[in-house]
Short mmCIF file of the C-alpha atoms (twelve columns), coordinates in Angstrom:
data_MODEL
# 
_entry.id   MODEL 
# 
loop_
_atom_site.group_PDB 
_atom_site.id 
_atom_site.type_symbol 
_atom_site.label_atom_id 
_atom_site.label_alt_id 
_atom_site.label_comp_id 
_atom_site.label_asym_id 
_atom_site.label_seq_id 
_atom_site.Cartn_x 
_atom_site.Cartn_y 
_atom_site.Cartn_z 
_atom_site.pdbx_PDB_model_num 
ATOM 1   C CA . UNK A 1   -95.275 -58.039 -67.129 1 
ATOM 2   C CA . UNK A 2   -96.654 -54.530 -66.446 1 
ATOM 3   C CA . UNK A 3   -93.240 -52.981 -67.143 1 
ATOM 4   C CA . UNK A 4   -93.004 -54.963 -70.400 1 
ATOM 5   C CA . UNK A 5   -96.395 -53.678 -71.474 1 
ATOM 6   C CA . UNK A 6   -95.389 -50.103 -70.565 1 
ATOM 7   C CA . UNK A 7   -92.171 -50.408 -72.594 1 
ATOM 8   C CA . UNK A 8   -94.294 -51.563 -75.591 1 
ATOM 9   C CA . UNK A 9   -96.770 -48.727 -75.030 1 
ATOM 10  C CA . UNK A 10  -93.985 -46.148 -74.962 1 
ATOM 11  C CA . UNK A 11  -92.601 -47.547 -78.269 1 
ATOM 12  C CA . UNK A 12  -96.017 -47.204 -79.777 1 
ATOM 13  C CA . UNK A 13  -96.220 -43.557 -78.638 1 
ATOM 14  C CA . UNK A 14  -92.805 -42.869 -80.158 1 
ATOM 15  C CA . UNK A 15  -93.842 -44.489 -83.403 1 
ATOM 16  C CA . UNK A 16  -97.007 -42.403 -83.501 1 
ATOM 17  C CA . UNK A 17  -95.014 -39.252 -82.888 1 
ATOM 18  C CA . UNK A 18  -92.733 -40.322 -85.739 1 
ATOM 19  C CA . UNK A 19  -95.665 -40.354 -88.139 1 
ATOM 20  C CA . UNK A 20  -96.743 -36.901 -87.070 1 
ATOM 21  C CA . UNK A 21  -93.229 -35.442 -87.084 1 
ATOM 22  C CA . UNK A 22  -92.546 -37.005 -90.491 1 
ATOM 23  C CA . UNK A 23  -95.574 -35.313 -92.025 1 
ATOM 24  C CA . UNK A 24  -94.506 -31.925 -90.567 1 
ATOM 25  C CA . UNK A 25  -90.869 -32.313 -91.769 1 
ATOM 26  C CA . UNK A 26  -91.531 -32.816 -95.468 1 
ATOM 27  C CA . UNK A 27  -92.076 -29.120 -96.334 1 
ATOM 28  C CA . UNK A 28  -88.699 -27.675 -95.101 1 
ATOM 29  C CA . UNK A 29  -85.638 -29.506 -93.986 1 
ATOM 30  C CA . UNK A 30  -84.398 -27.683 -90.895 1 
ATOM 31  C CA . UNK A 31  -81.837 -29.053 -88.452 1 
ATOM 32  C CA . UNK A 32  -81.712 -29.140 -84.681 1 
ATOM 33  C CA . UNK A 33  -79.297 -26.280 -83.975 1 
ATOM 34  C CA . UNK A 34  -77.863 -27.641 -80.758 1 
ATOM 35  C CA . UNK A 35  -78.317 -30.516 -78.393 1 
ATOM 36  C CA . UNK A 36  -77.340 -30.592 -74.679 1 
ATOM 37  C CA . UNK A 37  -73.849 -32.010 -74.143 1 
ATOM 38  C CA . UNK A 38  -75.410 -35.081 -72.374 1 
ATOM 39  C CA . UNK A 39  -78.945 -36.355 -72.295 1 
ATOM 40  C CA . UNK A 40  -80.966 -38.922 -70.298 1 
ATOM 41  C CA . UNK A 41  -79.270 -38.782 -66.932 1 
ATOM 42  C CA . UNK A 42  -76.024 -38.026 -68.832 1 
ATOM 43  C CA . UNK A 43  -76.040 -41.577 -70.285 1 
ATOM 44  C CA . UNK A 44  -75.738 -40.383 -73.916 1 
ATOM 45  C CA . UNK A 45  -73.653 -37.800 -75.731 1 
ATOM 46  C CA . UNK A 46  -76.031 -35.151 -77.081 1 
ATOM 47  C CA . UNK A 47  -74.206 -35.080 -80.448 1 
ATOM 48  C CA . UNK A 48  -74.613 -38.916 -80.796 1 
ATOM 49  C CA . UNK A 49  -78.381 -38.737 -80.471 1 
ATOM 50  C CA . UNK A 50  -78.694 -35.687 -82.746 1 
ATOM 51  C CA . UNK A 51  -79.085 -37.738 -85.985 1 
ATOM 52  C CA . UNK A 52  -82.059 -39.491 -84.467 1 
ATOM 53  C CA . UNK A 53  -83.954 -36.336 -83.582 1 
ATOM 54  C CA . UNK A 54  -84.815 -35.081 -87.059 1 
ATOM 55  C CA . UNK A 55  -85.320 -31.420 -87.433 1 
ATOM 56  C CA . UNK A 56  -86.630 -28.506 -85.401 1 
ATOM 57  C CA . UNK A 57  -85.442 -25.602 -83.217 1 
ATOM 58  C CA . UNK A 58  -85.230 -26.706 -79.593 1 
ATOM 59  C CA . UNK A 59  -84.162 -29.997 -77.872 1 
ATOM 60  C CA . UNK A 60  -85.759 -30.756 -74.522 1 
ATOM 61  C CA . UNK A 61  -85.358 -33.564 -72.012 1 
ATOM 62  C CA . UNK A 62  -87.778 -35.028 -69.527 1 
ATOM 63  C CA . UNK A 63  -86.427 -37.317 -66.747 1 
ATOM 64  C CA . UNK A 64  -88.797 -37.241 -63.754 1 
ATOM 65  C CA . UNK A 65  -86.709 -39.666 -61.633 1 
ATOM 66  C CA . UNK A 66  -82.968 -39.768 -61.003 1 
ATOM 67  C CA . UNK A 67  -81.256 -42.873 -62.320 1 
ATOM 68  C CA . UNK A 68  -81.065 -45.037 -59.266 1 
ATOM 69  C CA . UNK A 69  -83.494 -47.998 -59.521 1 
ATOM 70  C CA . UNK A 70  -83.744 -49.010 -55.842 1 
ATOM 71  C CA . UNK A 71  -85.762 -52.163 -55.176 1 
ATOM 72  C CA . UNK A 72  -88.965 -50.086 -54.695 1 
ATOM 73  C CA . UNK A 73  -88.590 -48.243 -58.084 1 
ATOM 74  C CA . UNK A 74  -88.973 -50.738 -60.866 1 
ATOM 75  C CA . UNK A 75  -88.392 -48.459 -63.907 1 
ATOM 76  C CA . UNK A 76  -87.238 -45.053 -65.026 1 
ATOM 77  C CA . UNK A 77  -87.856 -43.240 -68.326 1 
ATOM 78  C CA . UNK A 78  -86.203 -40.400 -70.140 1 
ATOM 79  C CA . UNK A 79  -87.826 -38.596 -73.092 1 
ATOM 80  C CA . UNK A 80  -85.970 -36.373 -75.496 1 
ATOM 81  C CA . UNK A 81  -87.999 -34.067 -77.718 1 
ATOM 82  C CA . UNK A 82  -87.705 -31.495 -80.359 1 
ATOM 83  C CA . UNK A 83  -90.135 -28.569 -80.437 1 
ATOM 84  C CA . UNK A 84  -92.409 -30.356 -77.991 1 
ATOM 85  C CA . UNK A 85  -92.587 -33.748 -79.761 1 
ATOM 86  C CA . UNK A 86  -90.989 -36.744 -78.026 1 
ATOM 87  C CA . UNK A 87  -88.614 -38.311 -80.543 1 
ATOM 88  C CA . UNK A 88  -86.367 -40.515 -78.389 1 
ATOM 89  C CA . UNK A 89  -87.144 -42.536 -75.309 1 
ATOM 90  C CA . UNK A 90  -84.719 -44.414 -73.061 1 
ATOM 91  C CA . UNK A 91  -86.059 -46.768 -70.395 1 
ATOM 92  C CA . UNK A 92  -84.587 -49.030 -67.795 1 
ATOM 93  C CA . UNK A 93  -86.608 -51.666 -65.910 1 
ATOM 94  C CA . UNK A 94  -85.431 -53.620 -62.872 1 
ATOM 95  C CA . UNK A 95  -86.591 -57.292 -62.931 1 
ATOM 96  C CA . UNK A 96  -86.086 -60.201 -60.535 1 
ATOM 97  C CA . UNK A 97  -82.864 -62.181 -60.923 1 
ATOM 98  C CA . UNK A 98  -83.330 -64.934 -63.469 1 
ATOM 99  C CA . UNK A 99  -86.172 -63.133 -65.280 1 
ATOM 100 C CA . UNK A 100 -86.162 -63.405 -69.037 1 
ATOM 101 C CA . UNK A 101 -87.363 -61.001 -71.743 1 
ATOM 102 C CA . UNK A 102 -89.939 -62.028 -74.283 1 
ATOM 103 C CA . UNK A 103 -89.566 -59.808 -77.279 1 
ATOM 104 C CA . UNK A 104 -91.626 -61.557 -79.935 1 
ATOM 105 C CA . UNK A 105 -93.441 -58.303 -80.629 1 
ATOM 106 C CA . UNK A 106 -90.126 -57.041 -82.208 1 
ATOM 107 C CA . UNK A 107 -90.035 -59.903 -84.712 1 
ATOM 108 C CA . UNK A 108 -91.878 -57.894 -87.384 1 
ATOM 109 C CA . UNK A 109 -89.083 -55.275 -87.181 1 
ATOM 110 C CA . UNK A 110 -86.537 -57.907 -88.405 1 
ATOM 111 C CA . UNK A 111 -84.050 -57.084 -85.598 1 
ATOM 112 C CA . UNK A 112 -80.423 -58.185 -85.429 1 
ATOM 113 C CA . UNK A 113 -79.046 -59.734 -82.266 1 
ATOM 114 C CA . UNK A 114 -76.698 -57.746 -80.082 1 
ATOM 115 C CA . UNK A 115 -73.466 -59.576 -79.049 1 
ATOM 116 C CA . UNK A 116 -73.338 -58.241 -75.535 1 
ATOM 117 C CA . UNK A 117 -75.522 -58.581 -72.454 1 
ATOM 118 C CA . UNK A 118 -77.531 -61.762 -71.818 1 
ATOM 119 C CA . UNK A 119 -79.944 -60.998 -74.567 1 
ATOM 120 C CA . UNK A 120 -80.333 -58.068 -76.931 1 
ATOM 121 C CA . UNK A 121 -81.855 -56.844 -80.193 1 
ATOM 122 C CA . UNK A 122 -81.359 -53.841 -82.458 1 
ATOM 123 C CA . UNK A 123 -83.620 -52.602 -85.274 1 
ATOM 124 C CA . UNK A 124 -84.048 -49.445 -87.372 1 
ATOM 125 C CA . UNK A 125 -85.572 -47.331 -84.636 1 
ATOM 126 C CA . UNK A 126 -84.456 -48.845 -81.407 1 
ATOM 127 C CA . UNK A 127 -82.678 -51.460 -79.378 1 
ATOM 128 C CA . UNK A 128 -83.293 -53.480 -76.231 1 
ATOM 129 C CA . UNK A 129 -80.929 -55.339 -73.891 1 
ATOM 130 C CA . UNK A 130 -81.191 -57.572 -70.916 1 
ATOM 131 C CA . UNK A 131 -78.263 -58.133 -68.590 1 
ATOM 132 C CA . UNK A 132 -77.642 -59.229 -65.020 1 
ATOM 133 C CA . UNK A 133 -76.534 -56.537 -62.601 1 
ATOM 134 C CA . UNK A 134 -74.617 -57.857 -59.563 1 
ATOM 135 C CA . UNK A 135 -73.921 -55.168 -56.992 1 
ATOM 136 C CA . UNK A 136 -72.155 -55.628 -53.640 1 
ATOM 137 C CA . UNK A 137 -75.589 -55.909 -51.959 1 
ATOM 138 C CA . UNK A 138 -78.039 -57.185 -54.573 1 
ATOM 139 C CA . UNK A 139 -78.441 -58.945 -57.931 1 
ATOM 140 C CA . UNK A 140 -81.184 -58.348 -60.475 1 
ATOM 141 C CA . UNK A 141 -81.905 -58.286 -64.192 1 
ATOM 142 C CA . UNK A 142 -81.855 -54.953 -65.938 1 
ATOM 143 C CA . UNK A 143 -83.832 -54.455 -69.147 1 
ATOM 144 C CA . UNK A 144 -82.832 -51.438 -71.179 1 
ATOM 145 C CA . UNK A 145 -84.700 -50.058 -74.140 1 
ATOM 146 C CA . UNK A 146 -84.039 -47.185 -76.550 1 
ATOM 147 C CA . UNK A 147 -86.645 -46.207 -79.086 1 
ATOM 148 C CA . UNK A 148 -86.840 -43.302 -81.503 1 
ATOM 149 C CA . UNK A 149 -88.718 -42.095 -84.568 1 
ATOM 150 C CA . UNK A 150 -87.654 -43.548 -87.855 1 
ATOM 151 C CA . UNK A 151 -84.893 -41.556 -89.570 1 
ATOM 152 C CA . UNK A 152 -83.668 -40.879 -93.090 1 
ATOM 153 C CA . UNK A 153 -80.461 -42.757 -92.252 1 
ATOM 154 C CA . UNK A 154 -79.588 -45.940 -94.063 1 
ATOM 155 C CA . UNK A 155 -80.633 -48.973 -92.059 1 
ATOM 156 C CA . UNK A 156 -77.044 -50.223 -91.568 1 
ATOM 157 C CA . UNK A 157 -75.993 -46.840 -90.200 1 
ATOM 158 C CA . UNK A 158 -78.898 -46.390 -87.908 1 
ATOM 159 C CA . UNK A 159 -78.518 -49.926 -86.502 1 
ATOM 160 C CA . UNK A 160 -74.803 -49.249 -85.871 1 
ATOM 161 C CA . UNK A 161 -75.756 -46.006 -84.098 1 
ATOM 162 C CA . UNK A 162 -78.428 -47.737 -82.016 1 
ATOM 163 C CA . UNK A 163 -75.922 -50.493 -81.100 1 
ATOM 164 C CA . UNK A 164 -73.366 -47.936 -79.910 1 
ATOM 165 C CA . UNK A 165 -76.018 -46.088 -77.939 1 
ATOM 166 C CA . UNK A 166 -77.021 -49.363 -76.235 1 
ATOM 167 C CA . UNK A 167 -73.350 -50.070 -75.393 1 
ATOM 168 C CA . UNK A 168 -73.085 -46.555 -73.904 1 
ATOM 169 C CA . UNK A 169 -76.357 -47.101 -72.033 1 
ATOM 170 C CA . UNK A 170 -75.207 -50.366 -70.577 1 
ATOM 171 C CA . UNK A 171 -71.836 -48.841 -69.491 1 
ATOM 172 C CA . UNK A 172 -73.664 -45.945 -67.913 1 
ATOM 173 C CA . UNK A 173 -76.116 -48.177 -65.966 1 
ATOM 174 C CA . UNK A 174 -73.275 -50.494 -64.830 1 
ATOM 175 C CA . UNK A 175 -71.427 -47.491 -63.480 1 
ATOM 176 C CA . UNK A 176 -74.504 -45.797 -61.875 1 
ATOM 177 C CA . UNK A 177 -75.807 -48.940 -60.270 1 
ATOM 178 C CA . UNK A 178 -72.315 -50.313 -59.339 1 
ATOM 179 C CA . UNK A 179 -72.852 -53.498 -61.336 1 
ATOM 180 C CA . UNK A 180 -69.868 -55.978 -61.510 1 
ATOM 181 C CA . UNK A 181 -68.487 -56.658 -64.960 1 
ATOM 182 C CA . UNK A 182 -69.848 -59.816 -66.568 1 
# 
C-alpha cells in the first residue's frame, strides 16, 4: 500500500513539473540536443524517450539504487530530467506473489488496457504494468510504472510510444531479475 501511494505521489510530482515546464517552454521552442544512449539502468533507449522530454539544454539521470530488487528492497526509481526539472520517472515495485494492483485513480485519464503482463494500462503521460516474475529461487509480482510530463504529441502517438517503452521496460526487468517467460 505504501509503495502504491509513493507511485501516485511521484506521478503527482511529475505532473506538477509538467505545468511548470510547460509555462517556461512557451516562449522559445528549443530542443534537447542529446540524450544518453541508454537511461534508467539502461532499460530505455535515450532516443526513444527524447520526444517525452520536451526542450532544454542538458539531460540528466538520477538512479540511486542499482536495478536488483532483492526481497529487502521493495522499489527502485529512476528520474530523467532536463535542465534540472524531472520530466520522466520510471519505477519498479516488488510485491508479494498474488498481489493485485488497484489503479482506479487512473480512471480519470481514460487509459487503454495493455495486452501484455497480468494487468496494464497506458494513457497520454504514462503507463503501468503488473506481471508475475518467477525466478529459479523466488516468485513475486512486479509493478512497473512510467510517468512523464504531457507532450505536444498526438494522443495516439504518445500512447504507442508509452506502450513500447513499457514493453522495453518489462523485457529489461525480466532479463535483469532472471524472470521466466510467461
